Amino acid sequence: MEPLQETASVLYVLGAAIACGFGVLGLLRFRNLRNTRQLNQSLAKHQDYFAYLSVQMDDTEVLLPPPGSLTQVELRAVQSKLLEWIETIHGRHRDKLTTLCRDMGLIEMERRRLNSPWHVVRVEAAYHLGVMRSGECIEALLELLERETAESTAFVIGRAAAKCAQKPDELHRLMSLLLKRHPHALHLTADILSASSLDPAPLYARILETETDEAMLKLALIGLSAGNHPYSIAALDRLLLSDAVDVRISAAKLLLKYPQLLPSGRVGELLCHPDEEIRAAAAQAVGEHQLLFYIEPLKASLTDPQWQVRYSSARSLVYLGLEGFEVLCETARDMKAGPAQDTVWNAIHEAMDRSAAAAAQEVRQIPLQNELSRLYRTIFQQNYTSLPVTADSHRFVERGTG
C-alpha cells in the first residue's frame, strides 16, 4: 500500500498546486478587470477636462490641472490620456502638455518610482518619464541604465533617456553606456538616439573627427547614413584607410551619397578600390547620380572578378540611358562566354523587358522603347526577343555565381 499512498500524496500536492495556480490567475484577472473598469470610469468622469485641453491647446495660456483633488486612480487615468497625446503630437503643443504633467506632479511621481524595489515598476517609470520628455530626470535615467542588466529593458530605459536628453554630452554618455553593454546592437542604438529631440548628426560628425574606437565610428556612420546632409567629408575620406573593413565600407557608402562634393576622379578611384563592396557601391552610385563621365570605368568593371561589382556596373549602365545601354550591348557582343557575359546579358534583358512593359502602360514611354530596340537591332543584327537567342550567350544565371 505504501506506493499507492506515495502516489496519492503526490497527486494531492499537484492538485493543490494547480488549484492555487488557478486561484492566483483568477485573482489577477479580477484585479485587471477591476483596474480597467476604474480607468474607464475615471476617463469618462474627466471628459469635460479633456475637452478643455483640446480647445485650449492652441491658446497661449498655460494649461491648468484638473479642478479639485484627484484620487490615485483618477490621476493615473488622466496621466494615461496625456501620455497618449504627447506621443502623437509635436512642437509647442507637446511642450505645453509636458509642462502640464510637471505642474500636476506626474514627473516627480514617476521620478520617485525609479527607486522602487520592483524592476517592472522602475522600467515603467522610465518609460513614462521618456514620454513626458522630463529633462530634469536624465541623470537618474542614465544611472538606472548603468545598473540595468536585462538587455530588452535596457533599450527601453535608453530610449527614455534619449527623449529626455537636453545636451549633446548627455547623448554622448547615453551612447557610451549602450555601446559598453550592447556593442553589437549598433542599428538599434542609432534608432534610440534618433528618438531624441536633439539632432545627433553633429555629435556623430564630431565622433568621426575625434574618436578612434571602432564601435563608436561604426555607430556614427550608421547614424549619419540615415540623414540627408553631408557631414565631415574629410573625416570620411580619412576613414577609407581604416584597418576595420566595416568602417571603410560604411565610410565609402556615405561618401558616395554626395559624389558632387568629392574631388574630381574620386569616384573613379573607388571603382578600383581593393574592397569589392566599395567597388560595387561606387558602381551603383554612378548610375544613381547619373555620372555619365564614368561610363568607360563602368565598362571596365563589367569584367570584375566579383559578381556584385559586375551586377552593379551593368545596372548602372542601364540607368545612364541610351548611351549606357549602347555600351552594355557592345560589351555583350564582344565578350567571351562566361559569368561576366551572363551578367551583362541579364541586365540587357531586364532593361528591354522593363521598357516594353512601361511602353505598354504609358504612351510617352514608346519612343524610349523604340530607341532601345533600334540600338539592339543595330548592334546584334537581329530583333530583340525576350527569350534567349542562344542558350550559351543569352542564358540567365543565378546571381552570385562566378
Coordinates of C-alpha atoms in Angstrom, one line a residue:
M1 CA 0.0 0.0 0.0
E2 CA 3.0 2.3 0.5
P3 CA 3.5 3.0 -3.2
L4 CA -0.2 3.9 -3.6
Q5 CA 0.0 6.2 -0.6
E6 CA 3.0 8.0 -2.0
T7 CA 1.3 8.3 -5.4
A8 CA -1.8 9.7 -3.7
S9 CA 0.3 12.2 -1.7
V10 CA 1.9 13.4 -4.9
L11 CA -1.5 13.8 -6.6
Y12 CA -2.8 15.7 -3.6
V13 CA 0.2 18.1 -3.8
L14 CA -0.1 18.5 -7.5
G15 CA -3.8 19.1 -7.2
A16 CA -3.3 21.7 -4.5
A17 CA -0.6 23.5 -6.6
I18 CA -2.9 23.5 -9.7
A19 CA -5.8 24.9 -7.6
C20 CA -3.5 27.6 -6.1
G21 CA -2.3 28.5 -9.6
F22 CA -5.9 28.8 -10.9
G23 CA -6.7 30.9 -7.9
V24 CA -3.8 33.3 -8.5
L25 CA -4.8 33.6 -12.1
G26 CA -8.4 34.3 -11.2
L27 CA -7.3 37.0 -8.7
L28 CA -5.0 38.6 -11.3
R29 CA -7.8 38.5 -13.9
F30 CA -10.2 40.0 -11.4
R31 CA -7.7 42.8 -10.5
N32 CA -7.0 43.5 -14.1
L33 CA -10.8 43.8 -14.9
R34 CA -11.3 46.0 -11.9
N35 CA -8.4 48.3 -12.8
T36 CA -9.7 48.6 -16.4
R37 CA -13.2 49.3 -15.2
Q38 CA -11.9 52.0 -12.8
L39 CA -9.7 53.5 -15.5
N40 CA -12.6 53.8 -18.0
Q41 CA -14.9 55.3 -15.3
S42 CA -12.2 57.9 -14.5
L43 CA -11.7 58.7 -18.1
A44 CA -15.4 59.2 -18.6
K45 CA -15.6 61.3 -15.5
H46 CA -13.0 63.7 -16.8
Q47 CA -14.3 64.0 -20.4
D48 CA -15.1 67.7 -19.9
Y49 CA -11.5 68.3 -18.8
F50 CA -10.1 66.6 -21.8
A51 CA -12.4 68.7 -24.0
Y52 CA -11.0 71.8 -22.2
L53 CA -7.5 70.7 -23.1
S54 CA -8.4 70.2 -26.8
V55 CA -9.9 73.6 -27.0
Q56 CA -7.1 75.4 -25.1
M57 CA -4.2 73.6 -26.9
D58 CA -3.8 76.4 -29.4
D59 CA -4.2 79.2 -26.9
T60 CA -1.1 81.0 -25.5
E61 CA -2.3 80.4 -21.9
V62 CA -0.8 77.7 -19.7
L63 CA -2.9 74.6 -19.4
L64 CA -4.5 74.2 -16.0
P65 CA -4.6 70.9 -14.0
P66 CA -8.0 69.2 -13.3
P67 CA -10.1 71.0 -10.7
G68 CA -10.2 69.6 -7.2
S69 CA -8.2 66.8 -5.8
L70 CA -7.8 63.5 -7.7
T71 CA -7.7 60.0 -6.4
Q72 CA -4.7 57.9 -7.3
V73 CA -6.8 56.0 -9.9
E74 CA -8.1 59.3 -11.4
L75 CA -4.5 60.7 -11.6
R76 CA -3.4 57.5 -13.4
A77 CA -6.3 57.8 -15.8
V78 CA -5.6 61.5 -16.6
Q79 CA -1.9 60.6 -17.0
S80 CA -2.6 57.8 -19.5
K81 CA -4.6 60.2 -21.7
L82 CA -1.9 62.9 -21.5
L83 CA 0.9 60.4 -22.4
E84 CA -1.2 59.1 -25.3
W85 CA -1.5 62.7 -26.6
I86 CA 2.2 63.5 -26.1
E87 CA 3.2 60.5 -28.1
T88 CA 1.1 61.6 -31.1
I89 CA 1.9 65.4 -31.3
H90 CA 5.0 67.5 -31.6
G91 CA 6.2 71.1 -31.2
R92 CA 4.8 73.6 -28.8
H93 CA 1.6 71.5 -28.2
R94 CA 3.7 68.7 -26.8
D95 CA 5.7 71.2 -24.7
K96 CA 2.5 72.5 -23.2
L97 CA 1.4 69.0 -22.3
T98 CA 4.8 68.3 -20.8
T99 CA 4.6 71.4 -18.7
L100 CA 1.1 70.3 -17.6
C101 CA 2.5 67.0 -16.5
R102 CA 5.1 68.7 -14.5
D103 CA 2.6 71.1 -12.8
M104 CA 0.4 68.1 -11.9
G105 CA 3.3 66.4 -10.2
L106 CA 3.4 63.5 -12.6
I107 CA 7.1 63.8 -13.4
E108 CA 8.0 63.9 -9.7
M109 CA 5.8 60.9 -9.1
E110 CA 7.5 58.9 -11.8
R111 CA 10.9 60.0 -10.6
R112 CA 10.2 58.5 -7.1
R113 CA 9.0 55.3 -8.8
L114 CA 12.5 54.9 -10.3
N115 CA 13.7 53.9 -6.8
S116 CA 11.0 51.2 -6.5
P117 CA 12.3 47.7 -5.3
W118 CA 10.3 46.2 -8.2
H119 CA 12.1 46.1 -11.6
V120 CA 8.9 46.3 -13.6
V121 CA 7.9 49.5 -11.8
R122 CA 11.3 51.1 -12.4
V123 CA 11.1 50.3 -16.1
E124 CA 7.5 51.6 -16.4
A125 CA 8.5 54.8 -14.6
A126 CA 11.5 55.3 -17.0
Y127 CA 9.2 54.8 -20.0
H128 CA 6.7 57.4 -18.7
L129 CA 9.5 59.9 -18.0
G130 CA 10.7 59.4 -21.5
V131 CA 7.3 60.1 -23.0
M132 CA 7.0 63.3 -20.9
R133 CA 10.5 64.4 -22.1
S134 CA 11.4 65.2 -18.5
G135 CA 14.9 66.7 -18.9
E136 CA 15.4 67.0 -15.2
C137 CA 15.4 63.3 -14.8
I138 CA 18.1 62.5 -17.4
E139 CA 20.8 61.9 -14.7
A140 CA 18.5 59.4 -12.8
L141 CA 17.7 57.6 -16.0
L142 CA 21.4 57.3 -17.0
E143 CA 22.2 55.9 -13.6
L144 CA 19.3 53.4 -13.9
L145 CA 20.6 52.4 -17.3
E146 CA 24.1 51.9 -15.9
R147 CA 22.7 49.4 -13.3
E148 CA 20.4 47.6 -15.8
T149 CA 21.4 44.1 -16.7
A150 CA 18.4 42.9 -18.8
E151 CA 19.0 43.6 -22.5
S152 CA 15.4 44.2 -23.6
T153 CA 14.6 46.6 -20.8
A154 CA 17.9 48.4 -21.1
F155 CA 16.8 49.6 -24.5
V156 CA 13.5 50.8 -23.1
I157 CA 15.4 52.9 -20.5
G158 CA 17.9 54.0 -23.1
R159 CA 15.1 55.3 -25.4
A160 CA 13.6 57.1 -22.5
A161 CA 16.9 58.7 -21.7
A162 CA 17.3 59.8 -25.3
K163 CA 13.9 61.5 -25.3
C164 CA 14.9 63.3 -22.1
A165 CA 18.4 64.4 -23.2
Q166 CA 18.8 68.2 -23.4
K167 CA 22.6 68.4 -24.2
P168 CA 24.9 66.7 -26.7
D169 CA 27.1 65.5 -23.8
E170 CA 24.1 63.6 -22.3
L171 CA 23.5 61.9 -25.7
H172 CA 27.2 61.0 -25.8
R173 CA 27.1 59.5 -22.4
L174 CA 24.0 57.5 -23.3
M175 CA 25.7 56.3 -26.5
S176 CA 28.8 55.2 -24.5
L177 CA 26.6 53.3 -22.0
L178 CA 24.7 51.4 -24.7
L179 CA 27.8 50.5 -26.6
K180 CA 29.6 49.3 -23.5
R181 CA 26.8 46.9 -22.6
H182 CA 25.5 46.1 -26.1
P183 CA 28.2 46.6 -28.6
H184 CA 26.5 44.5 -31.3
A185 CA 23.2 46.4 -31.3
L186 CA 24.5 49.3 -33.4
H187 CA 21.4 49.9 -35.6
L188 CA 19.1 49.7 -32.6
T189 CA 21.3 52.2 -30.7
A190 CA 21.3 54.6 -33.6
D191 CA 17.5 54.3 -33.7
I192 CA 17.3 55.0 -30.0
L193 CA 19.4 58.1 -30.4
S194 CA 17.2 59.3 -33.2
A195 CA 14.3 59.5 -30.8
S196 CA 15.9 62.5 -29.1
S197 CA 14.7 66.0 -29.6
L198 CA 18.3 66.8 -30.3
D199 CA 19.8 66.2 -33.7
P200 CA 22.5 63.6 -33.2
A201 CA 24.2 64.3 -36.5
P202 CA 26.7 67.0 -35.2
L203 CA 27.6 64.5 -32.4
Y204 CA 28.2 61.8 -35.0
A205 CA 30.3 64.2 -37.1
R206 CA 32.5 65.1 -34.0
I207 CA 33.0 61.4 -33.3
L208 CA 34.2 60.8 -36.9
E209 CA 36.8 63.5 -36.4
T210 CA 38.0 62.7 -32.9
E211 CA 37.2 59.1 -31.9
T212 CA 39.3 56.0 -32.8
D213 CA 37.1 53.4 -31.1
E214 CA 35.7 51.1 -33.9
A215 CA 32.3 50.6 -32.3
M216 CA 31.9 54.4 -31.9
L217 CA 32.9 55.0 -35.5
K218 CA 30.5 52.3 -36.8
L219 CA 27.6 53.8 -34.8
A220 CA 28.4 57.3 -36.1
L221 CA 28.5 56.1 -39.7
I222 CA 25.2 54.2 -39.3
G223 CA 23.6 57.3 -37.7
L224 CA 24.8 59.6 -40.5
S225 CA 23.7 57.3 -43.2
A226 CA 20.1 57.8 -42.2
G227 CA 20.3 61.5 -42.8
N228 CA 20.3 63.7 -45.9
H229 CA 23.0 66.2 -45.1
P230 CA 26.8 65.7 -45.7
Y231 CA 29.0 65.8 -42.6
S232 CA 32.8 65.6 -42.3
I233 CA 33.7 64.7 -45.8
A234 CA 37.4 65.0 -44.9
A235 CA 36.9 62.6 -41.9
L236 CA 35.0 60.1 -44.1
D237 CA 37.8 60.2 -46.6
R238 CA 40.3 59.5 -43.9
L239 CA 38.3 56.5 -42.7
L240 CA 38.8 54.9 -46.1
L241 CA 42.2 54.0 -44.8
S242 CA 40.9 52.4 -41.6
D243 CA 42.0 48.9 -40.7
A244 CA 38.4 47.9 -40.0
V245 CA 36.6 46.6 -43.1
D246 CA 33.2 47.6 -41.9
V247 CA 34.4 51.2 -41.2
R248 CA 36.0 51.5 -44.6
I249 CA 32.9 50.2 -46.4
S250 CA 30.4 52.4 -44.4
A251 CA 32.6 55.5 -44.9
A252 CA 32.7 54.9 -48.6
K253 CA 29.0 54.4 -49.0
L254 CA 28.4 57.6 -47.0
L255 CA 30.8 59.5 -49.2
L256 CA 29.1 58.1 -52.3
K257 CA 25.8 59.7 -51.3
Y258 CA 27.3 63.0 -52.1
P259 CA 29.6 62.5 -55.2
Q260 CA 29.1 66.1 -56.2
L261 CA 31.2 67.1 -53.1
L262 CA 34.1 64.8 -53.9
P263 CA 37.2 65.8 -55.7
S264 CA 37.3 65.1 -59.4
G265 CA 38.1 61.5 -60.1
R266 CA 37.4 60.3 -56.6
V267 CA 34.5 58.0 -57.7
G268 CA 36.8 56.5 -60.3
E269 CA 39.4 55.7 -57.6
L270 CA 36.7 54.0 -55.6
L271 CA 35.7 51.9 -58.6
C272 CA 39.2 50.4 -58.4
H273 CA 39.3 50.1 -54.6
P274 CA 40.7 46.8 -53.2
D275 CA 37.4 46.2 -51.3
E276 CA 34.8 44.6 -53.5
E277 CA 31.9 46.1 -51.6
I278 CA 33.3 49.6 -52.1
R279 CA 33.8 49.0 -55.8
A280 CA 30.2 47.8 -56.1
A281 CA 28.9 50.8 -54.1
A282 CA 30.8 53.1 -56.4
A283 CA 29.4 51.4 -59.5
Q284 CA 25.9 51.8 -58.1
A285 CA 26.5 55.5 -57.3
V286 CA 27.4 56.2 -60.9
G287 CA 24.0 55.1 -62.1
E288 CA 22.0 56.6 -59.2
H289 CA 23.6 60.1 -59.7
Q290 CA 23.8 59.9 -63.5
L291 CA 27.6 60.4 -63.6
L292 CA 28.0 59.9 -67.4
F293 CA 31.7 60.7 -67.4
Y294 CA 32.3 57.3 -65.6
I295 CA 30.9 55.2 -68.5
E296 CA 34.3 53.9 -69.5
P297 CA 35.3 52.9 -65.9
L298 CA 31.9 51.2 -65.6
K299 CA 32.6 49.3 -68.8
A300 CA 35.9 48.1 -67.3
S301 CA 34.1 47.0 -64.2
L302 CA 31.9 44.6 -66.2
T303 CA 34.8 42.2 -66.1
D304 CA 35.5 42.5 -62.4
P305 CA 36.1 39.1 -60.7
Q306 CA 33.4 39.7 -58.2
W307 CA 29.8 39.3 -59.3
Q308 CA 28.3 42.1 -57.2
V309 CA 30.6 44.6 -58.9
R310 CA 29.7 43.3 -62.3
Y311 CA 26.0 43.4 -61.4
S312 CA 26.1 47.0 -60.1
S313 CA 28.1 48.1 -63.1
A314 CA 25.7 46.6 -65.6
R315 CA 22.6 48.1 -63.9
S316 CA 24.2 51.5 -63.7
L317 CA 24.9 51.5 -67.4
V318 CA 21.2 50.8 -67.9
Y319 CA 20.4 53.8 -65.7
L320 CA 22.7 56.0 -67.7
G321 CA 20.2 56.0 -70.6
L322 CA 20.8 55.2 -74.3
E323 CA 24.5 55.9 -74.1
G324 CA 25.0 53.4 -71.3
F325 CA 22.7 50.8 -72.9
E326 CA 24.7 51.1 -76.1
V327 CA 28.0 50.4 -74.3
L328 CA 26.3 47.5 -72.5
C329 CA 25.2 45.9 -75.8
E330 CA 28.6 46.4 -77.4
T331 CA 30.3 44.8 -74.5
A332 CA 28.0 41.8 -74.6
R333 CA 28.6 41.4 -78.3
D334 CA 32.4 41.5 -77.9
M335 CA 32.8 39.4 -74.7
K336 CA 33.6 35.8 -74.5
A337 CA 31.0 33.4 -73.0
G338 CA 31.3 33.1 -69.2
P339 CA 29.9 34.6 -65.9
A340 CA 30.8 38.1 -66.9
Q341 CA 28.9 37.9 -70.2
D342 CA 25.9 36.3 -68.4
T343 CA 25.7 39.3 -66.1
V344 CA 25.7 41.7 -69.0
W345 CA 23.0 39.8 -70.9
N346 CA 20.9 39.6 -67.8
A347 CA 21.0 43.4 -67.5
I348 CA 20.2 43.8 -71.2
H349 CA 17.1 41.5 -71.0
E350 CA 15.9 43.3 -67.8
A351 CA 16.2 46.7 -69.4
M352 CA 14.4 45.6 -72.6
D353 CA 11.6 43.8 -70.8
R354 CA 11.1 46.6 -68.3
S355 CA 11.0 49.2 -71.1
A356 CA 8.5 47.1 -73.1
A357 CA 6.3 46.8 -70.0
A358 CA 6.4 50.5 -69.4
A359 CA 5.6 51.3 -73.0
A360 CA 2.6 49.1 -72.8
Q361 CA 1.4 51.1 -69.8
E362 CA 2.3 54.7 -70.9
V363 CA 2.4 56.1 -74.5
R364 CA 5.2 58.5 -73.6
Q365 CA 7.5 55.5 -72.9
I366 CA 7.1 54.2 -76.5
P367 CA 9.9 56.4 -78.0
L368 CA 12.4 55.1 -75.5
Q369 CA 11.4 51.6 -76.2
N370 CA 11.8 52.2 -79.9
E371 CA 15.3 53.6 -79.4
L372 CA 16.4 50.7 -77.3
S373 CA 15.0 48.3 -79.9
R374 CA 16.9 50.1 -82.6
L375 CA 20.2 50.0 -80.7
Y376 CA 19.7 46.3 -80.0
R377 CA 18.9 45.6 -83.7
T378 CA 21.9 47.6 -84.9
I379 CA 24.4 46.0 -82.6
F380 CA 23.2 42.4 -82.8
Q381 CA 21.8 42.4 -86.3
Q382 CA 18.5 40.9 -85.1
N383 CA 15.3 42.0 -83.4
Y384 CA 15.0 41.7 -79.7
T385 CA 13.1 38.8 -78.2
S386 CA 12.5 38.3 -74.5
L387 CA 13.6 34.6 -75.0
P388 CA 17.3 33.9 -75.2
V389 CA 18.5 33.7 -78.8
T390 CA 21.2 31.1 -78.0
A391 CA 21.5 29.0 -74.9
D392 CA 25.1 29.9 -74.4
S393 CA 25.2 33.7 -74.9
H394 CA 21.8 34.7 -73.6
R395 CA 21.3 32.4 -70.6
F396 CA 20.3 33.7 -67.2
V397 CA 22.4 32.7 -64.2
E398 CA 21.8 32.9 -60.6
R399 CA 23.4 36.0 -59.0
G400 CA 26.4 35.1 -57.0
T401 CA 28.0 32.6 -59.4
G402 CA 31.4 33.3 -60.9

